[in-house]
XYZ file of C-alpha atoms in Angstrom:
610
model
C -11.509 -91.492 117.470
C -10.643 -89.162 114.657
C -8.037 -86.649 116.412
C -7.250 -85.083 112.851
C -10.363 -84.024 112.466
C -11.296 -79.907 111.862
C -14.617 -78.282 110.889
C -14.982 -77.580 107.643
C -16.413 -74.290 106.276
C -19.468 -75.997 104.697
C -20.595 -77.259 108.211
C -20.403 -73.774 109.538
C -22.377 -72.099 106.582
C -25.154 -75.014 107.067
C -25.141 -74.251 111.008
C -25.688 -70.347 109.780
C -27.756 -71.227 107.260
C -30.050 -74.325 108.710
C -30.487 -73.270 112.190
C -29.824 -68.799 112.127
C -32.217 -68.858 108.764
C -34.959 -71.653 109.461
C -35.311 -70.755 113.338
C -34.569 -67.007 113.860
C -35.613 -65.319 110.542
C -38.652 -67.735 109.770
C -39.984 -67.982 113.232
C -38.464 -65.376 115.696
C -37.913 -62.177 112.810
C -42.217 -62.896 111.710
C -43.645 -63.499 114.968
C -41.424 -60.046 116.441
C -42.181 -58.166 113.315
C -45.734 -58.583 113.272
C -46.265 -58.641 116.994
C -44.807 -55.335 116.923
C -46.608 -54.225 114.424
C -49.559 -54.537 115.851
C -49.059 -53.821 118.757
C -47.684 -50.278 117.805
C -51.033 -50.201 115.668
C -53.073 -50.954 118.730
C -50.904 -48.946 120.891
C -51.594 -45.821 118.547
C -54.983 -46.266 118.524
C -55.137 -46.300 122.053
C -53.314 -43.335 122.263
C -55.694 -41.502 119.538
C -58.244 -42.985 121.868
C -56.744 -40.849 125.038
C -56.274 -37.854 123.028
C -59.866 -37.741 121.535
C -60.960 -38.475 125.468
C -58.748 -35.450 126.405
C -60.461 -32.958 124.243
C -63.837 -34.188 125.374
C -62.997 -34.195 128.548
C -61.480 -30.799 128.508
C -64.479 -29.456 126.507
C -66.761 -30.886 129.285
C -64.385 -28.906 132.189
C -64.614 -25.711 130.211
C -68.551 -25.686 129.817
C -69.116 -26.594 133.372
C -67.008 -23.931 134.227
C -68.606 -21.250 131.683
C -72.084 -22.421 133.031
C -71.114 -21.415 136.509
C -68.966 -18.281 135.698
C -72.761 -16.987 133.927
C -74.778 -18.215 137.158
C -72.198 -17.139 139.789
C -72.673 -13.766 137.995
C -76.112 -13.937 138.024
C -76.492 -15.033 141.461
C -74.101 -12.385 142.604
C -76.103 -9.372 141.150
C -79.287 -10.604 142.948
C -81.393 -7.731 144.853
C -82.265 -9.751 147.655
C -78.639 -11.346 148.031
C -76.886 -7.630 148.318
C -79.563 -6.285 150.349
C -79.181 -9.509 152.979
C -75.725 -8.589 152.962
C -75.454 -5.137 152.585
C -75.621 -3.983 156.365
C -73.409 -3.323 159.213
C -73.293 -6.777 160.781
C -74.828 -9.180 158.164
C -76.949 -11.723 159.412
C -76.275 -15.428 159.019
C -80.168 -16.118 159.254
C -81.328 -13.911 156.754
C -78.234 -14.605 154.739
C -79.093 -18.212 154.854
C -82.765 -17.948 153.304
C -82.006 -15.896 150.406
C -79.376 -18.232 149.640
C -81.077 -21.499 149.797
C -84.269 -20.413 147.423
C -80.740 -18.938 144.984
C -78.899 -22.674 145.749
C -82.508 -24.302 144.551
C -81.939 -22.235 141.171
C -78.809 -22.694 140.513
C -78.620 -26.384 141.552
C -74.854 -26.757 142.184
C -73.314 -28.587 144.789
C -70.816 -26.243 146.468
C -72.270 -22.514 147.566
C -70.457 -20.116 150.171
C -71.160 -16.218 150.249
C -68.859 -14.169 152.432
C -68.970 -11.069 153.695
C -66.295 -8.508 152.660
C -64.240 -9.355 155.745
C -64.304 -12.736 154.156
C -66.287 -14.737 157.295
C -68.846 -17.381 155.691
C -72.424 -16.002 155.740
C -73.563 -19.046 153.535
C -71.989 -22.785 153.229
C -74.008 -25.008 151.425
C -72.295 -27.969 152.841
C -73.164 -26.577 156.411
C -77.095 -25.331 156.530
C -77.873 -24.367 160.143
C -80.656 -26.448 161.660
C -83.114 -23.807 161.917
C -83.349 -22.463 158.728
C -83.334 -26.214 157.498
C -86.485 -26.966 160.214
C -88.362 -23.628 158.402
C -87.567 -24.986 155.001
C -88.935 -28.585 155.968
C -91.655 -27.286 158.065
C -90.695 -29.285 161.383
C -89.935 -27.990 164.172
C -85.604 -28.434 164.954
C -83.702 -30.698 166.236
C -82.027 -29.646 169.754
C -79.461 -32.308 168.842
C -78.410 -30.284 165.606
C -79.031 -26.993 167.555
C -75.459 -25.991 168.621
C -73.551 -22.774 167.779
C -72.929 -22.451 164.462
C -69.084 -22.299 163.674
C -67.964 -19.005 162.914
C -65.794 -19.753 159.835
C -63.089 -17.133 158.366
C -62.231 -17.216 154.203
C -60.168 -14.548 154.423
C -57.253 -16.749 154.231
C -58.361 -17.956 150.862
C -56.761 -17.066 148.070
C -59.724 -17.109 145.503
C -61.470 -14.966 148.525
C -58.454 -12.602 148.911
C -58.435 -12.072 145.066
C -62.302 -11.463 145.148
C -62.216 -8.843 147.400
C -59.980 -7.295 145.265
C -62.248 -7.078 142.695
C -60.974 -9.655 140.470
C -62.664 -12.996 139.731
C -61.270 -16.336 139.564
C -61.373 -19.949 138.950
C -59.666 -23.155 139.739
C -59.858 -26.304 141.415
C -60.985 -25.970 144.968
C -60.643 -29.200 147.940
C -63.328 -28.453 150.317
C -64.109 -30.760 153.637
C -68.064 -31.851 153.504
C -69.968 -32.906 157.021
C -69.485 -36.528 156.509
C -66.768 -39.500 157.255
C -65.764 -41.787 155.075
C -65.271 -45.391 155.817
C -61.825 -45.407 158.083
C -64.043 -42.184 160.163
C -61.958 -39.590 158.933
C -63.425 -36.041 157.279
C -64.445 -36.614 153.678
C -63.257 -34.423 151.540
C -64.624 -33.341 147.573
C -62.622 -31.308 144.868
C -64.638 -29.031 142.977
C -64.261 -27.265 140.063
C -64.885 -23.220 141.499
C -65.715 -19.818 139.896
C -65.376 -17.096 142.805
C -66.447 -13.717 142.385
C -67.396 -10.382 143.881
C -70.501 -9.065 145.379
C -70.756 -5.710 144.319
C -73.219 -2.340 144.925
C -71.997 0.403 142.516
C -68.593 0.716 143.733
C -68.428 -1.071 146.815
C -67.832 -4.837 147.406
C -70.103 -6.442 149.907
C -68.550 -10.053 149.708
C -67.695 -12.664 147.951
C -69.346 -15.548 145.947
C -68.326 -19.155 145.550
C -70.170 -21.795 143.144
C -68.550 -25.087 142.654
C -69.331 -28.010 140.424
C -68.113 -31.300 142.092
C -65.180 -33.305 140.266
C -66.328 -36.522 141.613
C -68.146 -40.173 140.063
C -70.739 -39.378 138.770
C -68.770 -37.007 136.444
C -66.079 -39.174 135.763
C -69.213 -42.191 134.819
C -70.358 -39.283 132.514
C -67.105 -39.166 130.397
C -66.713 -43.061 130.280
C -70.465 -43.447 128.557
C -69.223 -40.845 125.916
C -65.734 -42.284 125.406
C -65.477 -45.798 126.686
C -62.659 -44.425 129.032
C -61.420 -45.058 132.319
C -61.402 -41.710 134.794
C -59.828 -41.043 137.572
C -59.182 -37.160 139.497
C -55.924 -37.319 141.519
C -54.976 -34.886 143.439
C -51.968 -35.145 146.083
C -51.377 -39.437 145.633
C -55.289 -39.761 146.429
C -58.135 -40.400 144.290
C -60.769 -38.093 144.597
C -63.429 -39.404 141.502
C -63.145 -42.403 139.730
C -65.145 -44.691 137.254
C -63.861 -47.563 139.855
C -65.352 -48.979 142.359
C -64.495 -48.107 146.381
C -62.257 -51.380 146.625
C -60.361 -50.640 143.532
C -59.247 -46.756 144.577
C -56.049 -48.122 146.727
C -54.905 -50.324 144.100
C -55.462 -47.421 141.760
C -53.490 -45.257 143.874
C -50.781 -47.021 144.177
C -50.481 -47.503 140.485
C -50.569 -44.362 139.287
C -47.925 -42.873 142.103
C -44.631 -44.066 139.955
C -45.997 -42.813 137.005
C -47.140 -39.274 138.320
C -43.561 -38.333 138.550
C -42.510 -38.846 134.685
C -45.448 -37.138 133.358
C -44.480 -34.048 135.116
C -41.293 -34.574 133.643
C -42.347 -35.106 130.049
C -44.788 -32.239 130.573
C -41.528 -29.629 131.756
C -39.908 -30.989 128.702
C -42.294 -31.377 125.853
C -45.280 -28.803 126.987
C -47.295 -31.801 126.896
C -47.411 -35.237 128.706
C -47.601 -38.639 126.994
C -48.781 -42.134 127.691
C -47.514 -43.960 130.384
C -48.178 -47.699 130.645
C -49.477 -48.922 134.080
C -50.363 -52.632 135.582
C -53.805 -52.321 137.471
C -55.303 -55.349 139.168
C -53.478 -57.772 136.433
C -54.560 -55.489 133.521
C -52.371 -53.389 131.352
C -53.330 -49.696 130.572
C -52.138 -46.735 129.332
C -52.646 -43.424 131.137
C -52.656 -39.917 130.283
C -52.157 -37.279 132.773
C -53.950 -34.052 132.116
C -53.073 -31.030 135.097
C -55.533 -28.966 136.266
C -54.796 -25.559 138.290
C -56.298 -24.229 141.619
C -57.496 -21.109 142.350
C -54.306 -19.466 141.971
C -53.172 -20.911 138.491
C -50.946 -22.784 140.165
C -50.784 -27.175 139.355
C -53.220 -28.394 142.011
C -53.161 -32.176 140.787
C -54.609 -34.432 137.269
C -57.335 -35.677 135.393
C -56.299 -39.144 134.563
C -57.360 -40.880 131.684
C -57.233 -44.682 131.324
C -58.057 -47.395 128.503
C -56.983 -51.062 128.541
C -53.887 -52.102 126.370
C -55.110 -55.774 126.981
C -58.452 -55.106 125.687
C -57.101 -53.885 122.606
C -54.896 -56.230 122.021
C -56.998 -59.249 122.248
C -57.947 -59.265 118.555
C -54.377 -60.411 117.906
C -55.132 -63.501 120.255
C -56.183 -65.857 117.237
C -53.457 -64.187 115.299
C -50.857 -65.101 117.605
C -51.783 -68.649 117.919
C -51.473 -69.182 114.179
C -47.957 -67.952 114.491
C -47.155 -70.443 117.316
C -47.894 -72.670 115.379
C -46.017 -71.747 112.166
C -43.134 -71.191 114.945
C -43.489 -74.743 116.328
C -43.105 -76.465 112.752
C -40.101 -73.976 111.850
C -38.570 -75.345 115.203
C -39.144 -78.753 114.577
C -37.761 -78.600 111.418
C -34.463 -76.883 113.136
C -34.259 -79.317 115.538
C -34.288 -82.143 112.316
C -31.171 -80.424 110.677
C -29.628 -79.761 114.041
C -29.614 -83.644 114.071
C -28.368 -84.120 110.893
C -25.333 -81.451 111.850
C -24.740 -83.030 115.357
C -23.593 -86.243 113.428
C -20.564 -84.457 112.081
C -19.741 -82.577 115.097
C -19.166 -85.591 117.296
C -15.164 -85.491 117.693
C -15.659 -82.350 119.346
C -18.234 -83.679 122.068
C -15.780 -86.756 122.616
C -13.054 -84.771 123.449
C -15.418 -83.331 125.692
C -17.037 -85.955 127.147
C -13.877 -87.638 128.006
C -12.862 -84.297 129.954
C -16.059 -85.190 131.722
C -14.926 -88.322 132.453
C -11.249 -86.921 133.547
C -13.342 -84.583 135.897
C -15.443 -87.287 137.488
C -11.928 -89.225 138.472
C -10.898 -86.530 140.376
C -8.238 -84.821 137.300
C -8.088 -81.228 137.798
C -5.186 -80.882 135.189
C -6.830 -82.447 132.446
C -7.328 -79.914 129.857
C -9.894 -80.289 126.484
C -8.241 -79.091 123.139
C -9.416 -75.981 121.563
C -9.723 -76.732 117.704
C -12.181 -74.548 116.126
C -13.031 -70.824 116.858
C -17.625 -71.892 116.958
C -19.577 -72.337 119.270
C -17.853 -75.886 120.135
C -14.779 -73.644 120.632
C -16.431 -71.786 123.001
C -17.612 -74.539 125.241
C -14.585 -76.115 124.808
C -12.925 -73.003 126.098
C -15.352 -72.759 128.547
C -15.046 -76.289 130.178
C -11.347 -75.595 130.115
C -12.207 -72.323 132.578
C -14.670 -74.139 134.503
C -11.540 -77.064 135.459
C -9.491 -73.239 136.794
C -12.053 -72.640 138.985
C -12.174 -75.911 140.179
C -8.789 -75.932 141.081
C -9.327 -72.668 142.623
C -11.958 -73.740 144.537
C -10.157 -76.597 145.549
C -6.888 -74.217 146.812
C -9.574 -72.465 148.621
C -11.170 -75.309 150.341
C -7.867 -76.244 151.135
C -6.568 -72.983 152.709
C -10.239 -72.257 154.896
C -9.332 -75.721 156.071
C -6.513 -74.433 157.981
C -7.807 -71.232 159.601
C -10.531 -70.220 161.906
C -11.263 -66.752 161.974
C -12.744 -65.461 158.882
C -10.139 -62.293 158.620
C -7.452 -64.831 158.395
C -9.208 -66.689 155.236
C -9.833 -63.038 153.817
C -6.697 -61.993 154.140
C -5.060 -65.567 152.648
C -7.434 -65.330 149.371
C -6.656 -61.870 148.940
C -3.020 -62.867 148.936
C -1.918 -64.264 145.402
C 0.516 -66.674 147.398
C -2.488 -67.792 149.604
C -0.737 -70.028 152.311
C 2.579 -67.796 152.415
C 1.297 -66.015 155.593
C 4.595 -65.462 156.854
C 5.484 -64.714 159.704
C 6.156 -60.482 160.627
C 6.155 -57.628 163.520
C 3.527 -56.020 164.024
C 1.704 -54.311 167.052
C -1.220 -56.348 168.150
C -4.017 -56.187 171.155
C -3.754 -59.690 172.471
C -6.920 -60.684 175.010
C -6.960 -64.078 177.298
C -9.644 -64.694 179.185
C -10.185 -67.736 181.935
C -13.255 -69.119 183.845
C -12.487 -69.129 187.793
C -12.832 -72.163 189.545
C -14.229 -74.420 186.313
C -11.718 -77.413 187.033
C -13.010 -77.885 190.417
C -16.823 -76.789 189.601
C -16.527 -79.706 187.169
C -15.001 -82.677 189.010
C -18.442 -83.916 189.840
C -20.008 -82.918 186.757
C -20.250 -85.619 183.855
C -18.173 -84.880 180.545
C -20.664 -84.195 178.237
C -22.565 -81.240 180.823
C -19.091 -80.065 180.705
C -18.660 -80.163 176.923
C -22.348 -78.674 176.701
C -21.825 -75.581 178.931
C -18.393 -75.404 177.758
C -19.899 -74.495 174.051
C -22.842 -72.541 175.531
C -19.977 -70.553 176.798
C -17.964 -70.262 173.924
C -20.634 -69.345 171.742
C -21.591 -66.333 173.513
C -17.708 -64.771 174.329
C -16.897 -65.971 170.270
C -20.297 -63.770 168.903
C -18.616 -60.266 171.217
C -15.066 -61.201 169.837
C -16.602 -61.426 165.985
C -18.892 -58.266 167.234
C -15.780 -56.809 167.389
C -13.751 -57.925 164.808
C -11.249 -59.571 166.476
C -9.051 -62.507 165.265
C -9.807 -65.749 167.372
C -6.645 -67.317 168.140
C -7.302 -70.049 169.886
C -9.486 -71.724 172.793
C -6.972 -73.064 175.512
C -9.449 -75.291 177.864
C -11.824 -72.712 179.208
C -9.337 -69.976 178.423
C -10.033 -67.949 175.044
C -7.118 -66.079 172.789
C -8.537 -63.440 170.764
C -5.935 -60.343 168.902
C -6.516 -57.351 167.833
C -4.283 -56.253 164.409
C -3.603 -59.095 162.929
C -4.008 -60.255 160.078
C -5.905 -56.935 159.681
C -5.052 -54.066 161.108
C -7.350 -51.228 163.057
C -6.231 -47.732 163.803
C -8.677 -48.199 167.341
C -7.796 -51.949 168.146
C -7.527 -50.991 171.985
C -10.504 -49.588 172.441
C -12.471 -52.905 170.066
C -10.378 -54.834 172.576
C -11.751 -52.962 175.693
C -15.031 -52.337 174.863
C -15.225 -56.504 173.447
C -14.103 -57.349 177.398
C -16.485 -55.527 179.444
C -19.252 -56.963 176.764
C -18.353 -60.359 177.376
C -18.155 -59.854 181.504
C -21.776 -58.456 181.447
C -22.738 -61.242 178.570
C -21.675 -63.504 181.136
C -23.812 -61.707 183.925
C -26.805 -62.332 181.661
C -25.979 -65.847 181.051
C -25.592 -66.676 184.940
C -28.874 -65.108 185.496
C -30.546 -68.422 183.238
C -28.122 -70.751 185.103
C -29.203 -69.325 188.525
C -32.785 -69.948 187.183
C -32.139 -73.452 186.054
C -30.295 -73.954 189.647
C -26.933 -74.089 188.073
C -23.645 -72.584 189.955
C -22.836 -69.745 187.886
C -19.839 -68.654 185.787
C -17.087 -66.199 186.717
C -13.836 -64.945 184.389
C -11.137 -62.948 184.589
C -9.969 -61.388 181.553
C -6.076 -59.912 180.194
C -5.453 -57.235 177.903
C -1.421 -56.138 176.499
C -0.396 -54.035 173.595
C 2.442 -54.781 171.931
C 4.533 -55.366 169.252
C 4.271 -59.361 168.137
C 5.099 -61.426 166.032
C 2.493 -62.641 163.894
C 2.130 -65.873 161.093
C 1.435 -69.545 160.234
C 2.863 -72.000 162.816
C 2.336 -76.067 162.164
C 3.432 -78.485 159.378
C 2.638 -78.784 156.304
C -0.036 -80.777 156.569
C -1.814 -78.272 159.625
C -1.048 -74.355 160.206
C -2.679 -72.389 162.364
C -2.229 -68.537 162.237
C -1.187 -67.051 165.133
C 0.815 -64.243 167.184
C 3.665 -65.446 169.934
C 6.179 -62.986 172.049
C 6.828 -61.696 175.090
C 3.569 -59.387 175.053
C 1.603 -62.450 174.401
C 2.870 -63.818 177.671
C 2.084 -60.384 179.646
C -1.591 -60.865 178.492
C -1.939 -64.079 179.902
C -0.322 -63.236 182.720
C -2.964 -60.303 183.484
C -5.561 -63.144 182.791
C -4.269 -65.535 185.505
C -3.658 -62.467 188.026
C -7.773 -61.329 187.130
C -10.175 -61.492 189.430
C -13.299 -62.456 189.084
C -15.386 -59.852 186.730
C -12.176 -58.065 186.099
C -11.032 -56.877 183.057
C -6.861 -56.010 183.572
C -4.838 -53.943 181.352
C -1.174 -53.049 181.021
C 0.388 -50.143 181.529
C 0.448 -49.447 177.529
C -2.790 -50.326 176.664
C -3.685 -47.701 179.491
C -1.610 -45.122 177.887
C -3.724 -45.970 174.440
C -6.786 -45.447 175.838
C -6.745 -42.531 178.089
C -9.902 -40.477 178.275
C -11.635 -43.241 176.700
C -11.952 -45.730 179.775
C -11.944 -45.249 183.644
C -9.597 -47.146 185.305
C -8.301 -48.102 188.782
C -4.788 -48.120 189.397
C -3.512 -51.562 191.377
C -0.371 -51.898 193.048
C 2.502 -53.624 190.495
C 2.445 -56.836 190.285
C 5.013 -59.365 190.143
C 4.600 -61.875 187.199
C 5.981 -65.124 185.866
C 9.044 -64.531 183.523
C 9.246 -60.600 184.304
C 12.130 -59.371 186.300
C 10.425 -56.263 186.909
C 6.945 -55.293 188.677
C 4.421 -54.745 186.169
C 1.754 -51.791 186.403
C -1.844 -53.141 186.382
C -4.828 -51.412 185.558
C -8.215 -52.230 185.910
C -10.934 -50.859 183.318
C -14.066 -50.577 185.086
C -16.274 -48.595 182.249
C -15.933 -46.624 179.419
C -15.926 -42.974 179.543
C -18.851 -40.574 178.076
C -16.614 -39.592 175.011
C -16.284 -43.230 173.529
């Protein structure tokens, strides 16, 4: 192989010009361009589309409500509706009649006359069954027959306002006699007019006419405008041009959109178009607000049209372009070839770096010659052999440590393995099973391996629970520390609370084995605090990291002296923890390598502050 060879300038400009020219300006720049192009074109129409629908739309909502602001007039100056009205203690009855033959001339769907202490003489929504028996000529149903619900507007704020004297309008959520499918109370929004029912000077009530916002007026706008409608009010859909099964994907749709329209409409005075998936399609919305009664934002009209719809004359379009783009790139891919031919020294140097790699040679290293793109991947194979080598130091050091804490703190260390060894004060914890060398004489050695891991398991999940280091197992005996490698402000009380877990852990596990007929399990565990000595012990071909020292005795110690289901402190652990655990005080103890009696404490629960 050539190893004098270097890219010339001419090679680069025919990369640049071949490949960045031929592929990205010819293919990518006109298939962009014009797909953006007209899809802007599209997308303005659309949005001309929404605006146009607006104005309808809003022309529609004013004339409906100028239609019943002239009849709710009308109807209020009616003879025969003040006189029914205009006594001491209205009746509902009477009320009722003149009503109904007013409700069959003014044909709107929402009618309710109050009195002027604003209770409901009239609800058109809720006829009583004898004036609807009279009307149909039948005699009434006893079923229907019960007392009518005496029903208070005064509440209302259109009402309120009304009786004032002043007349209003708005959009109005009323509750009609019906369920809908999941047997809840169906409710409709209407577009209201409320006024007052006057005689000279005196207000006798009030009057409410409402013209439903629901299907039938949203299929109205979509024959004139080829729009999609929806009312939505409070994350529900009230009226829609979809159908039933449609309304809780269309719900959930437009919720994460309803919150930036209100945004663009504090900041512009006006909202825009928001795009919106729905069922697979793509459409853009427009939300137009609509007030209540009070002028204040009650919820939106909702205008839809499909961005997929429009866009589908550029289908044909677009494949023409593919196909322009598939020549361009097969034309590319010819020069590319013609290039590649005077690029190979590069790719030898790094396939034999490949080759290094597969023999197992980390230090192998590929020359950097150019400042391309082959200088890049040469740079980056170099980077990628680093992290092999890391990954190998890091295989290496996990290899020679159990507890996860200890492989933290090593790869968090720059020196990794140079754990040495220092002072520190630790929480050291041994426990022991009682009696397990005789309970398994008779047992065979795998049940004893097998229960021995069972075991394990479970005290190993309270220790990690905790976050304690685990030192080492010892037979059945565990070592687990507290503050080293990493070090806890309340390592006495992770210690303590980790012990009484693993005794009632224990009692849960010996409840399956007496089930299964199996002699349970019994352990005595050993807690000291103390100042150890902590670091990597072992050659250099095995460490382990541990903690030795006299206090490291003393816990074991406590573990041998244990009782069953005891959990034994020393005296300064105890001195740690008080107020945090109850304790009972045991007689000092004389131990193994201590010239003096040692104070024993056992921790029988924690306290109510912990």
């Amino acid at each position: 192989m050539n190893n004098n060879f270097r890219p010339r300038i001419r090679l680069r400009d025919k990369l640049l010009i071949s490949v960045t020219v031929l592929v990205i300006v010819l293919v990518s720049a006109v298939l962009y361009t014009l797909n953006e192009r007209l899809q802007s074109l599209a997308g303005d129409a659309l949005n001309t589309d929404l605006a146009n629908t607006l104005s309808i739309f809003n022309r529609l909502v004013d004339e409906r409500r100028s239609s019943l602001s002239a009849k709710a007039v009308l109807i209020a100056d009616d003879s025969h509706l003040k006189a029914a009205i205009d006594v001491a203690k209205p009746n509902v009855a009477t009320t009722t009649d003149v009503c109904m033959l007013l409700n069959d001339t003014a044909q709107e769907r929402l009618f309710l006359v109050t009195d002027k202490h604003g209770k409901v003489l009239f609800d058109s929504f809720h006829i009583p069954e004898v004036n609807l028996a009279l009307r149909e000529g039948r005699d009434p149903d006893p079923a229907k027959m019960g007392k009518p619900e005496v029903v208070l507007a005064d509440g209302w704020p259109n009402v309120n306002m009304a009786l004032q004297g002043k007349a209003s309008s708005g959009g109005f959520i009323y509750p009609l006699p019906l369920k809908d499918k999941n047997g809840k109370d169906l409710k409709l929004a209407f577009q209201t007019v409320t006024v007052p029912i006057r005689l000279k000077d005196e207000i006798l009530g009030t009057l409410i006419l409402g013209s439903p916002l629901d299907d039938n007026l949203a299929q109205q706008l979509k024959k004139m405008t080829n729009s999609e409608i929806a009312v939505y009010i409070g994350q529900k859909v009230f009226a829609s041009t979809w159908s039933d099964d449609k309304i809780p994907a269309v719900e959930q749709s437009l919720a994460p959109v309803k919150g930036p329209a209100e945004e663009s409409m504090k900041a512009n005075g006006m909202t825009k178009s928001f795009p919106l998936q729905l069922a697979g399609e793509t459409y853009l919305s427009l939300f137009s607000p609509f007030e209540d009664t009070r002028g204040q934002g009650m919820g939106d009209y909702v205008i839809l049209r499909s961005l997929d719809q429009a866009l589908a004359p550029q289908k044909s379009l677009q494949q023409s372009i593919i196909v322009i783009g598939a020549l361009g790139v097969a034309f590319a891919f010819v020069m590319m070839l013609f290039i590649a031919r005077r690029i190979t020294e590069p790719l030898n140097s790094l396939l034999r770096g490949v080759q290094e790699l597969g023999k197992g040679n980390l230090n192998f290293q590929v020359p950097v010659k150019t400042h391309d793109e082959l200088g890049v991947l040469a740079g980056s194979f170099n980077q990628m052999i680093q992290g092999l080598q890391e990954k190998e130091r890091v295989t290496n050091i996990l290899g020679k440590y159990i507890s996860p804490e200890v492989a933290k703190k090593v790869l968090a260390d720059k020196d990794g393995l140079a754990l040495k060894g220092e002072r520190r004060e630790c929480v050291v914890m041994f426990t022991d099973i009682r009696g397990f060398t005789a309970m398994s004489e008779n047992e065979p050695p795998e049940k004893i391996v097998a229960d021995l891991n069972e075991y394990f398991t479970l005290m190993v999940d309270v220790v990690i629970k905790y976050e304690g280091t685990l030192d080492k197992f010892i037979g059945d005996a565990i070592m687990a520390v507290w503050g080293a490698p990493v070090p806890f402000e309340d390592k006495e009380l992770r210690a303590i609370k980790a012990a009484l877990e693993m005794q009632y852990v224990l009692g849960e596990f010996n409840k399956q084995r007496v089930a299964k007929k199996l002699t349970p399990l019994t352990m005595g565990i050993g807690v000291n605090t103390g100042v150890v000595v902590s670091g990597n012990l072992g050659s250099d071909k095995r460490t382990d990291y541990t903690v030795i020292g006299e206090e490291v005795n003393l816990a074991s110690r406590l573990c041998s002296k244990a009782a069953p289901g005891q959990v034994l402190i020393s005296e300064f652990t105890y001195r740690k923890l008080k107020g945090l655990v109850e304790v009972k005080a045991l007689e000092s103890i004389s131990l193994k390598g201590f010239s003096e009696p040692v104070k024993v404490y056992e921790v029988t629960h924690l306290t109510k502050a912990t």
